[in-house]
Coordinates of C-alpha atoms and ligand atoms in Angstrom, one line a residue:
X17 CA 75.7 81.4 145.1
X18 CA 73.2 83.9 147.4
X19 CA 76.5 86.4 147.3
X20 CA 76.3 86.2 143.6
X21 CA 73.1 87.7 142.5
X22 CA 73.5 87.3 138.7
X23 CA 74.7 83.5 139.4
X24 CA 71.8 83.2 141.5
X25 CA 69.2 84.7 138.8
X26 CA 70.8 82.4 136.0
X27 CA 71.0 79.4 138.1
X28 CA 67.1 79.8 138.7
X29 CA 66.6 79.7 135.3
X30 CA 68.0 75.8 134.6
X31 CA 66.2 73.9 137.8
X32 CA 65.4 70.4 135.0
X33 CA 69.7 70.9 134.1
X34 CA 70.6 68.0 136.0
X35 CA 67.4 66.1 136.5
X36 CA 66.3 66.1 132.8
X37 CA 68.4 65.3 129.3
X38 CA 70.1 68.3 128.0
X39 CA 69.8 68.6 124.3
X40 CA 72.1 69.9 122.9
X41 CA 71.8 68.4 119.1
X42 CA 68.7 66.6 117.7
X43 CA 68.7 63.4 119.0
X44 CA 70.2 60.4 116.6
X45 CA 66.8 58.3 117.0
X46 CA 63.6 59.6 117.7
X47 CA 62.6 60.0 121.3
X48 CA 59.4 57.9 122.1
X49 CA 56.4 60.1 122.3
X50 CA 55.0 58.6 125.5
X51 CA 58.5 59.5 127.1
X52 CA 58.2 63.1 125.5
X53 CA 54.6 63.6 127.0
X54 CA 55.5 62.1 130.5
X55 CA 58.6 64.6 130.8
X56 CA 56.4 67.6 129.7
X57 CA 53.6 66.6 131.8
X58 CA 55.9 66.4 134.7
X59 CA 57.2 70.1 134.1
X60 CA 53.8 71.6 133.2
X61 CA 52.6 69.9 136.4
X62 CA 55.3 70.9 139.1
X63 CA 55.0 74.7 137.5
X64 CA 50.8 74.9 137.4
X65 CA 50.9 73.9 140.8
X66 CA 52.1 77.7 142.3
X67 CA 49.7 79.1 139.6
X68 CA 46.8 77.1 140.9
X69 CA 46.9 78.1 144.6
X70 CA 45.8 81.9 143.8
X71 CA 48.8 82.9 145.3
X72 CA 50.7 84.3 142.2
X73 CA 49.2 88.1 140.8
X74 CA 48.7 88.4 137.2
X75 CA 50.1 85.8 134.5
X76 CA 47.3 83.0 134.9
X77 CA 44.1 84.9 133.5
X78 CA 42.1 82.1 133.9
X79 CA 42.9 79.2 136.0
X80 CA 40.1 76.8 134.6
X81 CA 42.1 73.8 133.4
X82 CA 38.6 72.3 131.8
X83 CA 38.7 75.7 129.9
X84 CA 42.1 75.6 129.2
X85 CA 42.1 71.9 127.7
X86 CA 38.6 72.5 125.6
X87 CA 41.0 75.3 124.2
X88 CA 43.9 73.0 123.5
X89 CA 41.4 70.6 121.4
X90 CA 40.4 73.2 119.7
X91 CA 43.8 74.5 118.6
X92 CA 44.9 70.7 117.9
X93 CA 42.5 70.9 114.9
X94 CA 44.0 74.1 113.5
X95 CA 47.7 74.0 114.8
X96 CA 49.1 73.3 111.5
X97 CA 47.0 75.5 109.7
X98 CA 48.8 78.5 108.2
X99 CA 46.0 81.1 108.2
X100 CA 47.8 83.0 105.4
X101 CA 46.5 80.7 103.3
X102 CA 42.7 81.4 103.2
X103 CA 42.4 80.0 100.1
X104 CA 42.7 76.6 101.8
X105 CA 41.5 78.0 105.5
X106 CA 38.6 80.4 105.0
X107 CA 37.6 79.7 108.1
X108 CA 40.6 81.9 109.5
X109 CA 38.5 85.1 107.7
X110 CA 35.5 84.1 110.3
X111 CA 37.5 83.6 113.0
X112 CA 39.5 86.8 112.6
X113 CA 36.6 88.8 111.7
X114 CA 34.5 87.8 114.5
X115 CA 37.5 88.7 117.0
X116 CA 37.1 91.8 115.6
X117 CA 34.1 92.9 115.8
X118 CA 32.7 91.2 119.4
X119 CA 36.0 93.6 120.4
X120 CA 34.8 96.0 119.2
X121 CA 31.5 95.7 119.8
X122 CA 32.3 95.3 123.5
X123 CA 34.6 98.8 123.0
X124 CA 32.4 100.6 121.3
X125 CA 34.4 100.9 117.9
X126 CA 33.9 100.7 114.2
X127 CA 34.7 97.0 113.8
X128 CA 37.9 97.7 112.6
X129 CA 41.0 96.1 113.8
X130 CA 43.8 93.4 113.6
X131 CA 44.6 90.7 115.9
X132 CA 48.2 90.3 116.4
X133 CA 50.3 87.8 118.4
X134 CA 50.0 89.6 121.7
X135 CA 49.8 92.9 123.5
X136 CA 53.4 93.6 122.5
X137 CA 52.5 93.5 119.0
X138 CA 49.5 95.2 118.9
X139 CA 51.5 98.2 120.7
X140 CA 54.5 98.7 118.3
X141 CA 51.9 97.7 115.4
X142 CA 49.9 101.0 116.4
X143 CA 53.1 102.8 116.5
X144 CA 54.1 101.9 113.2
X145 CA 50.6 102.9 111.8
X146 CA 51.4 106.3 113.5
X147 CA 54.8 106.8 112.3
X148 CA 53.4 106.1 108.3
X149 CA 50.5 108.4 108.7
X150 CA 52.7 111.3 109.9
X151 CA 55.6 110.4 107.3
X152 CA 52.8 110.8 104.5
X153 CA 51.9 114.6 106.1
X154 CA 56.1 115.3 106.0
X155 CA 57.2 113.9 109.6
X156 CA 60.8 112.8 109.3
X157 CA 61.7 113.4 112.9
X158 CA 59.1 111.3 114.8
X159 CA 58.0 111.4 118.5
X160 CA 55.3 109.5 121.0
X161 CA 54.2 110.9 123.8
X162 CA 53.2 108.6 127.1
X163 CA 53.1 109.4 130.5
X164 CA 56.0 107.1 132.4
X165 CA 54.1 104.1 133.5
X166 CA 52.7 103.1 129.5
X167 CA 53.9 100.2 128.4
X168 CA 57.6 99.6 127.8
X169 CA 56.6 97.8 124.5
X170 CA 56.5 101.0 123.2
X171 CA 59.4 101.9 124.0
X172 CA 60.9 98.9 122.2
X173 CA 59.0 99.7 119.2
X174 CA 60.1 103.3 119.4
X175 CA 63.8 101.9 119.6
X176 CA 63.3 100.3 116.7
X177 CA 61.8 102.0 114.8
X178 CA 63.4 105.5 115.1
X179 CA 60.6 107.0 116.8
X180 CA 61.9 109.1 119.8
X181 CA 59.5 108.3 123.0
X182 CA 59.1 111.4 125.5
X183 CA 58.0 110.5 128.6
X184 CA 55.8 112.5 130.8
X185 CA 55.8 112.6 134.1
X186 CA 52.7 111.7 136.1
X187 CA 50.7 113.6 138.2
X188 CA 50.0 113.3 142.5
X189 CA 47.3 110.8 141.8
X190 CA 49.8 108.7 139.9
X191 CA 47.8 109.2 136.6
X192 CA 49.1 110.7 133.2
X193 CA 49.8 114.4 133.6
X194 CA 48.0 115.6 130.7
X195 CA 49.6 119.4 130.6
X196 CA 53.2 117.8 130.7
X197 CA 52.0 115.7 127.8
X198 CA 50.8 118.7 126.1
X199 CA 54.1 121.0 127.0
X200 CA 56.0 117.3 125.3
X201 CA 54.0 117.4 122.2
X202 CA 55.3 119.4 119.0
X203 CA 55.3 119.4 115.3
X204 CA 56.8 116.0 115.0
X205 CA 54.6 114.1 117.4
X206 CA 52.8 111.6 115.6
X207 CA 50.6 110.4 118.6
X208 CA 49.9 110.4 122.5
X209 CA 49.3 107.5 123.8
X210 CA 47.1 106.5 127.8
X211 CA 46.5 103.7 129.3
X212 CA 43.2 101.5 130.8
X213 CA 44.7 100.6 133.0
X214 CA 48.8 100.8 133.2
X215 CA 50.8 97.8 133.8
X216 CA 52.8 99.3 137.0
X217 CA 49.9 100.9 139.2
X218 CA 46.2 99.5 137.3
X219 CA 45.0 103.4 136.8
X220 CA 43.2 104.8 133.6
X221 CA 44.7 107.5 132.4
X222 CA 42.8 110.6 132.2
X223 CA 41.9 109.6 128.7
X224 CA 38.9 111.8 127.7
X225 CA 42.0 114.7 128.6
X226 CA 44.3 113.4 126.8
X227 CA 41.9 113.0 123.8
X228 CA 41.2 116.3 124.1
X229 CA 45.0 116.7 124.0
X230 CA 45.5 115.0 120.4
X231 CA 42.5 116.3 119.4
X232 CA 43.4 119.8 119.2
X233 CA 46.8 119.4 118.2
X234 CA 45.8 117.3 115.1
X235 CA 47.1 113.8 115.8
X236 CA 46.3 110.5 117.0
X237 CA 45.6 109.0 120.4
X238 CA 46.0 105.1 121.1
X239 CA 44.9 103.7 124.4
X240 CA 46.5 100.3 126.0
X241 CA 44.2 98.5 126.9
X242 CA 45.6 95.4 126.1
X243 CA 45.7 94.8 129.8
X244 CA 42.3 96.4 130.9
X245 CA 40.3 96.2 127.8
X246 CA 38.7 92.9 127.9
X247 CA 38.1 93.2 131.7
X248 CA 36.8 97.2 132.6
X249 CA 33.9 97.4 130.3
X250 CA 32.6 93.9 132.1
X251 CA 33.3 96.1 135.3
X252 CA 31.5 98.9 134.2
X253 CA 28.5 96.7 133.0
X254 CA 28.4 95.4 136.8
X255 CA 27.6 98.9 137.8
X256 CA 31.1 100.5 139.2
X257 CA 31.7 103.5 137.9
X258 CA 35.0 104.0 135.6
X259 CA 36.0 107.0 133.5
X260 CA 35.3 106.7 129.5
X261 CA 38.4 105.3 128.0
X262 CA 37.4 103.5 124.8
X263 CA 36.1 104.4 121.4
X264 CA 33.1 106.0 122.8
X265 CA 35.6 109.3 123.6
X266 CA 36.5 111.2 120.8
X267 CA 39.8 111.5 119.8
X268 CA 40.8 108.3 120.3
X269 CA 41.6 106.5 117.6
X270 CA 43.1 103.4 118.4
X271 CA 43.0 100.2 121.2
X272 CA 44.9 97.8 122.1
X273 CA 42.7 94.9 123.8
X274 CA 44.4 91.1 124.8
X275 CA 42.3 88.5 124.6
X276 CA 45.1 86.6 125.9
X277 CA 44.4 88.1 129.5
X278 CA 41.1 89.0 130.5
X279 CA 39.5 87.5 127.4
X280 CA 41.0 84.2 128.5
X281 CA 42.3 82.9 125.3
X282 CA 45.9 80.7 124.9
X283 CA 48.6 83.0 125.1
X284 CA 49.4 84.4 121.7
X285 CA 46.4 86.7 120.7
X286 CA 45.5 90.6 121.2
X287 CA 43.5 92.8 118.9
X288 CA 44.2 96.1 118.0
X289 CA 41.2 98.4 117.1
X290 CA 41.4 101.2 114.7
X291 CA 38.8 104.1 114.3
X292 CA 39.1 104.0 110.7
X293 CA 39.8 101.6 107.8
X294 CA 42.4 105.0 106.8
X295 CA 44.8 104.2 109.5
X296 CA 44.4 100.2 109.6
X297 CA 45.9 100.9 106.2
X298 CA 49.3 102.3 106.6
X299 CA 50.3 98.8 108.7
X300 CA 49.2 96.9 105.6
X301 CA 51.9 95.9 103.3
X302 CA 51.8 95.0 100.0
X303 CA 54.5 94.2 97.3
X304 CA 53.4 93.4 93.6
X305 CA 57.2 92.8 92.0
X306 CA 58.1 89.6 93.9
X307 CA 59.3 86.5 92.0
X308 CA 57.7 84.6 94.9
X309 CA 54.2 86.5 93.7
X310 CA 51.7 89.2 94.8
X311 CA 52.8 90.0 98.4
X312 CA 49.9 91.0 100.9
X313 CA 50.0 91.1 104.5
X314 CA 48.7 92.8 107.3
X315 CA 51.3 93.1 109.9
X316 CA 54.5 91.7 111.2
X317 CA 53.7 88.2 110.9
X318 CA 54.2 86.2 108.1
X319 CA 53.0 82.5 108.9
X320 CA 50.8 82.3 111.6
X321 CA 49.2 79.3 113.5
X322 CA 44.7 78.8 112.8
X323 CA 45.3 77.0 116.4
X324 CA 45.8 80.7 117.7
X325 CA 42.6 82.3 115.7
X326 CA 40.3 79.3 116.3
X327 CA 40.7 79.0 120.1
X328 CA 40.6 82.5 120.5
X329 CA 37.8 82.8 118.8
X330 CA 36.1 79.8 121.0
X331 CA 37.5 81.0 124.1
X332 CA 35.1 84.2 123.5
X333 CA 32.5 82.1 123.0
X334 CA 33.2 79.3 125.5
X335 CA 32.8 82.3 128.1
X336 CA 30.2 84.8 127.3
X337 CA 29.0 87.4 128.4
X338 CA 27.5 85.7 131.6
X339 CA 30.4 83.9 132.3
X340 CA 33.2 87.4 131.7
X341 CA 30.5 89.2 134.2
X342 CA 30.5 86.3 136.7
X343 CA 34.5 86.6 136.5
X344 CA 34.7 90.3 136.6
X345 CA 32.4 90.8 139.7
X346 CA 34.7 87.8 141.6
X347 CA 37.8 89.8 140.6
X348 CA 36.6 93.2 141.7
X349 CA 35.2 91.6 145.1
X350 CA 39.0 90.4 145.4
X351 CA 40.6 93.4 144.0
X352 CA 38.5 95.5 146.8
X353 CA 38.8 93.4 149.4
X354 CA 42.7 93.9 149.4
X355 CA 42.9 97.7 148.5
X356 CA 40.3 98.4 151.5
X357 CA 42.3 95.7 153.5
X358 CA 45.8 97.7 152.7
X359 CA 44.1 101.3 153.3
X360 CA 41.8 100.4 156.6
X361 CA 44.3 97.8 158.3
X362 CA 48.3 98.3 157.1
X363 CA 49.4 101.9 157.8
X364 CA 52.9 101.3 156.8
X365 CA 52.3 100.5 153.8
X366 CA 50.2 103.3 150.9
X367 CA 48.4 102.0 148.0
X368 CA 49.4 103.5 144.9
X369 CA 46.6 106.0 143.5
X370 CA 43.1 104.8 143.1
X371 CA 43.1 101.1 141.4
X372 CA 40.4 98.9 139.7
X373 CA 41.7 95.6 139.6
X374 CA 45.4 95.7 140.4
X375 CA 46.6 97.5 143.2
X376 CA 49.7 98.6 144.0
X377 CA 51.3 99.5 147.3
X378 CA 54.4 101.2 148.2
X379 CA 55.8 101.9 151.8
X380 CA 54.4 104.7 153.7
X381 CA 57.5 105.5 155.6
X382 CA 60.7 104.4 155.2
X383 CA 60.2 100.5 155.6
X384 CA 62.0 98.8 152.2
X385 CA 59.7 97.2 150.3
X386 CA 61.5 94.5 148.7
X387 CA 61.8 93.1 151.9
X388 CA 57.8 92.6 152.5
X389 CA 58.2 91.3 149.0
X390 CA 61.2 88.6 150.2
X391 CA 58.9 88.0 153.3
X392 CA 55.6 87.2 151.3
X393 CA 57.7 84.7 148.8
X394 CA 58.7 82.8 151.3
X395 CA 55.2 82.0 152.3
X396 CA 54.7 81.3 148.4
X397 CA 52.8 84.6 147.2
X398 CA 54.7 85.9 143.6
X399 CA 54.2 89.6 143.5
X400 CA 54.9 91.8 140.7
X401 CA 58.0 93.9 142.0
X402 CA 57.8 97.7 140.4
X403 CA 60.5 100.3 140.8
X404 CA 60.2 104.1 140.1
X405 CA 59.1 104.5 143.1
X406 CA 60.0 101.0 144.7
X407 CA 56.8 99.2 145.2
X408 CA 54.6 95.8 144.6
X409 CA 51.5 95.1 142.6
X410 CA 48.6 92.4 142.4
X411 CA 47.3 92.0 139.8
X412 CA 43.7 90.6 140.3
X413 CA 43.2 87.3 138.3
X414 CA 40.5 84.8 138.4
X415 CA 42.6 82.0 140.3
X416 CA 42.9 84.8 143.1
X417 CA 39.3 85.0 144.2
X418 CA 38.8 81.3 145.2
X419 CA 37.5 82.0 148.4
X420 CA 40.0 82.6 151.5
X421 CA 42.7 84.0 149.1
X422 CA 42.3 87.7 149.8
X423 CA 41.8 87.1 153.7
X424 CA 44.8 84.9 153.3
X425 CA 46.8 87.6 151.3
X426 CA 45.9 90.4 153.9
X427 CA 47.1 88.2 156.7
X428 CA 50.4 87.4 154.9
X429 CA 51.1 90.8 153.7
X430 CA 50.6 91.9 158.0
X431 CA 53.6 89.3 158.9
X432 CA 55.7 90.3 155.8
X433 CA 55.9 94.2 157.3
X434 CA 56.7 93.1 160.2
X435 CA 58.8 90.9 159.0
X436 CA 60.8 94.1 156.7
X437 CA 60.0 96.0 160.2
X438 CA 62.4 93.8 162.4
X439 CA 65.2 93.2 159.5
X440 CA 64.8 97.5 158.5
X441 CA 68.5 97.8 156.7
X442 CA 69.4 94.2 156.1
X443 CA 69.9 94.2 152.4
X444 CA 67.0 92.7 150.5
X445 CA 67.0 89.3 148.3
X446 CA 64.3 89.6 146.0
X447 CA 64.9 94.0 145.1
X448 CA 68.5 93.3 144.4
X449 CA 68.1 94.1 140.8
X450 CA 65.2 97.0 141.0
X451 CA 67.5 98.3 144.2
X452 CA 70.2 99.4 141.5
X453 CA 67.9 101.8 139.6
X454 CA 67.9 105.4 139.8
X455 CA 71.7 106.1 139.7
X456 CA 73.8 106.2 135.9
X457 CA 76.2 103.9 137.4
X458 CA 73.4 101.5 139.1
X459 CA 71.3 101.4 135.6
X460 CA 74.9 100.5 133.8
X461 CA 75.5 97.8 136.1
X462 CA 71.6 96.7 135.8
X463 CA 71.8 96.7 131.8
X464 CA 74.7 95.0 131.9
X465 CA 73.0 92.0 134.0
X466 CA 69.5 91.9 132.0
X467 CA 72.0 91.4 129.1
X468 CA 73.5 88.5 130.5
X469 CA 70.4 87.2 131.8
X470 CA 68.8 87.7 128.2
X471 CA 71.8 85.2 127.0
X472 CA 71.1 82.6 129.3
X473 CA 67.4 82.8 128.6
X474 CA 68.3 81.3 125.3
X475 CA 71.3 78.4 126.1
X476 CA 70.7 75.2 127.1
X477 CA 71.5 74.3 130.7
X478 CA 75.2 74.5 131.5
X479 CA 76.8 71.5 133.2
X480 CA 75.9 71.1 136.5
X481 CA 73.8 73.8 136.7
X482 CA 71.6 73.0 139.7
Ligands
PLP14 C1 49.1 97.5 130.1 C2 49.9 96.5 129.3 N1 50.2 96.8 128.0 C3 50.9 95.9 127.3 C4 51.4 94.7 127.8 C5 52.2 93.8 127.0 O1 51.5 92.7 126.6 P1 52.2 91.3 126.1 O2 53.0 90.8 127.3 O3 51.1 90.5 125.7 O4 53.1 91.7 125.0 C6 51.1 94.4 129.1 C7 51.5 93.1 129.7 O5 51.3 92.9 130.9 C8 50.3 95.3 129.9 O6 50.0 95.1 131.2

């Protein structure tokens, strides 16, 4: 198995095959829900667990199960509800609405916007709105312009959508490189796109420059800040200073915000902002000649869940401002703790720009990096492994700053380099994917795998598969 890679990464991704029921057809009688409940609760337990500790970067926003089950009870009561139907569900127009505008509120914008099922969404929704707005003004050969490190989303949506993505390279201080943007953009770009912050390294763009940028040539600018945008004004309100990024800087005319990460709502919800009600309207779609009747509707989606709009909605509430400012200023005590921890006491090892929340470190020499990250999962910490260059990031949640978890990370991270120190040019366990990268043969190979790992992602569990 360990001299198989791909076998190894599939095999991870069945551990209940062969201590659970494999369905592999409805079952003949109905299951008994108590059984159904004990199994899940068994599964959800085991896998909270490694969440829980504060040892895993990103993915768990929260942490607070009391927050998390007021939020289930409150998407029991709406789970069936199809919020296209406001006729019977008006109060999906309240809770939608009032997503919207605290949002917005909180980025400074018009109170215009969407919510969508997730920062994904809100990313190739933007694009979409883009690509209309320049078809109407004779585009037919579409471009996006984003420094390297914005969201791959995008460049899904580009993919399928036509829309060729040009990718700029950054500058020394890892940020967008705002006049190789400008030498990418032509007649055909349809918008520029920054970040607050990127996914890879947590940096803000130079947005205000990039602004500028679409400014003067004409076209739109969206910022991602599905990932930052319901955490960096909180940060900024607790008196550190960040650059302007949001609606407050001209020339940008659309956000992306999650309140699925920072806002700590279930997973399923973002909210993309627009300047104007003009550009909100070219991702509307509306069809008057259907049998089926008068088509509206505002994005991708066609059915979607109230449990999604109403728990959003309360998780906002449920937190507050006291309670997002009491969670940003533990996360940026953590976040600091580790950067200065990295830069003052770890000389092999170089933090990636100048980070907020997430920081990311790459080796300073010639140590291999995947093997500090091998070293630091086997005493349980899950980073989040980056190629391009090779490097890590942690992403600063609110399950990391219990107390003792940065210490504890610091000390960890010290043993894992000397850990990759003493095995320098052993071949790596956990990079052995990312370590392919870079040549045309490597990235073959790599595609070739994420394929195959995309299949198994949606079969059952083979036999004997653990
Ligand atoms: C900066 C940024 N943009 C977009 C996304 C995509 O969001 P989602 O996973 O909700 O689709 C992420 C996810 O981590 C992100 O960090």
């Amino acid at each position: 198995m360990a001299d198989d890679p791909l076998a190894a990464i599939i095999g991870d991704l069945y551990p209940y095959g062969d201590k659970t029921t494999t369905y592999r057809s409805v079952p003949a009688e109905p299951v008994d829900r108590a059984a159904i409940l004990a199994e899940i609760a068994g599964m959800a337990q085991v896998e909270d667990e490694r969440g829980d500790k504060g040892t895993v970067s990103g993915s768990l926003y929260c942490g607070d199960h009391d927050h998390y089950h007021f939020l289930g009870r409150v998407f029991d009561l709406y789970s069936h509800a199809n919020v296209l139907q406001r006729d019977m569900y008006p109060s999906a127009t309240k809770f939608e609405g009032e997503i919207i505008a605290m949002t917005s509120e909180l980025l400074h914008g018009t109170g215009v916007g969407v919510v969508t099922g997730g920062g994904s969404e809100s990313l190739i929704t933007a694009l979409y709105s883009y690509r209309e707005q320049a078809r109407a003004r004779g585009v037919t050969r579409p471009n996006v312009v984003k420094p390297v490190t914005a969201h791959v989303a995008l460049d899904k949506g580009a993919h399928w959508m036509g829309i060729e993505m040009r990718h700029a390279p950054l500058a020394a201080d890892y940020r967008a490189d705002v006049a190789a943007m400008a030498d990418l953009v032509d007649d055909q770009t349809i918008a520029v796109i920054g970040s607050a912050a990127n996914y890879a390294h947590g940096l803000i763009d130079p947005i205000e420059e990039i602004a500028a940028l679409a400014q003067s040539r004409g076209i739109g600018m969206h910022v991602d800040g599905c990932l930052g945008g319901w955490l960096l004004p909180w940060v900024e309100r607790l008196g550190y200073e960040l650059p302007l990024w949001d609606f407050r800087v001209p020339g940008v005319t659309s956000i992306s915000a999650d309140t699925h990460k920072y806002g700590y709502g279930l997973k399923g919800s973002s909210v993309l902002l627009y300047r104007d009600k003009a550009l909100r309207k070219h991702q509307y779609f509306t069809f008057p000649d259907w049998p089926g009747g008068l088509y509206i509707s505002p994005g991708f989606a066609g059915s979607r869940s109230g449990g999604i709009l109403a728990s959003t909605w309360a998780a906002l509430l449920a937190t507050g401002e006291s309670g997002y400012l009491a969670a940003a200023d533990g996360i940026m005590k953590t976040a600091t703790a580790i950067r200065d921890g990295i830069r003052g006491g770890i000389p092999e090892l170089e933090v990636i720009g100048d980070p907020v929340f997430l920081i990311a470190f790459k080796a300073a020499g010639d140590l291999d990096i995947y093997l500090v990250n091998d070293a630091l999962i086997a005493q349980g910490w899950r980073m989040n492994p980056l190629q391009l260059p090779p490097a890590l990031h942690f992403c600063i949640t609110r399950p990391n700053t219990a107390p003792g978890v940065a210490e504890a990370f610091l000390e960890a991270l010290h043993g894992a380099v000397a850990y990759a120190t003493e095995h320098k040019g052993e071949p790596a366990k956990s990079g052995a994917v990312y370590g392919f990268g870079g040549t045309p043969q490597g990235n073959a190979l790599v595609e070739m795998v994420m394929v195959q790992v995309l299949d198994a992602m949606h079969e059952v569990a083979p036999e004997h598969s653990s």
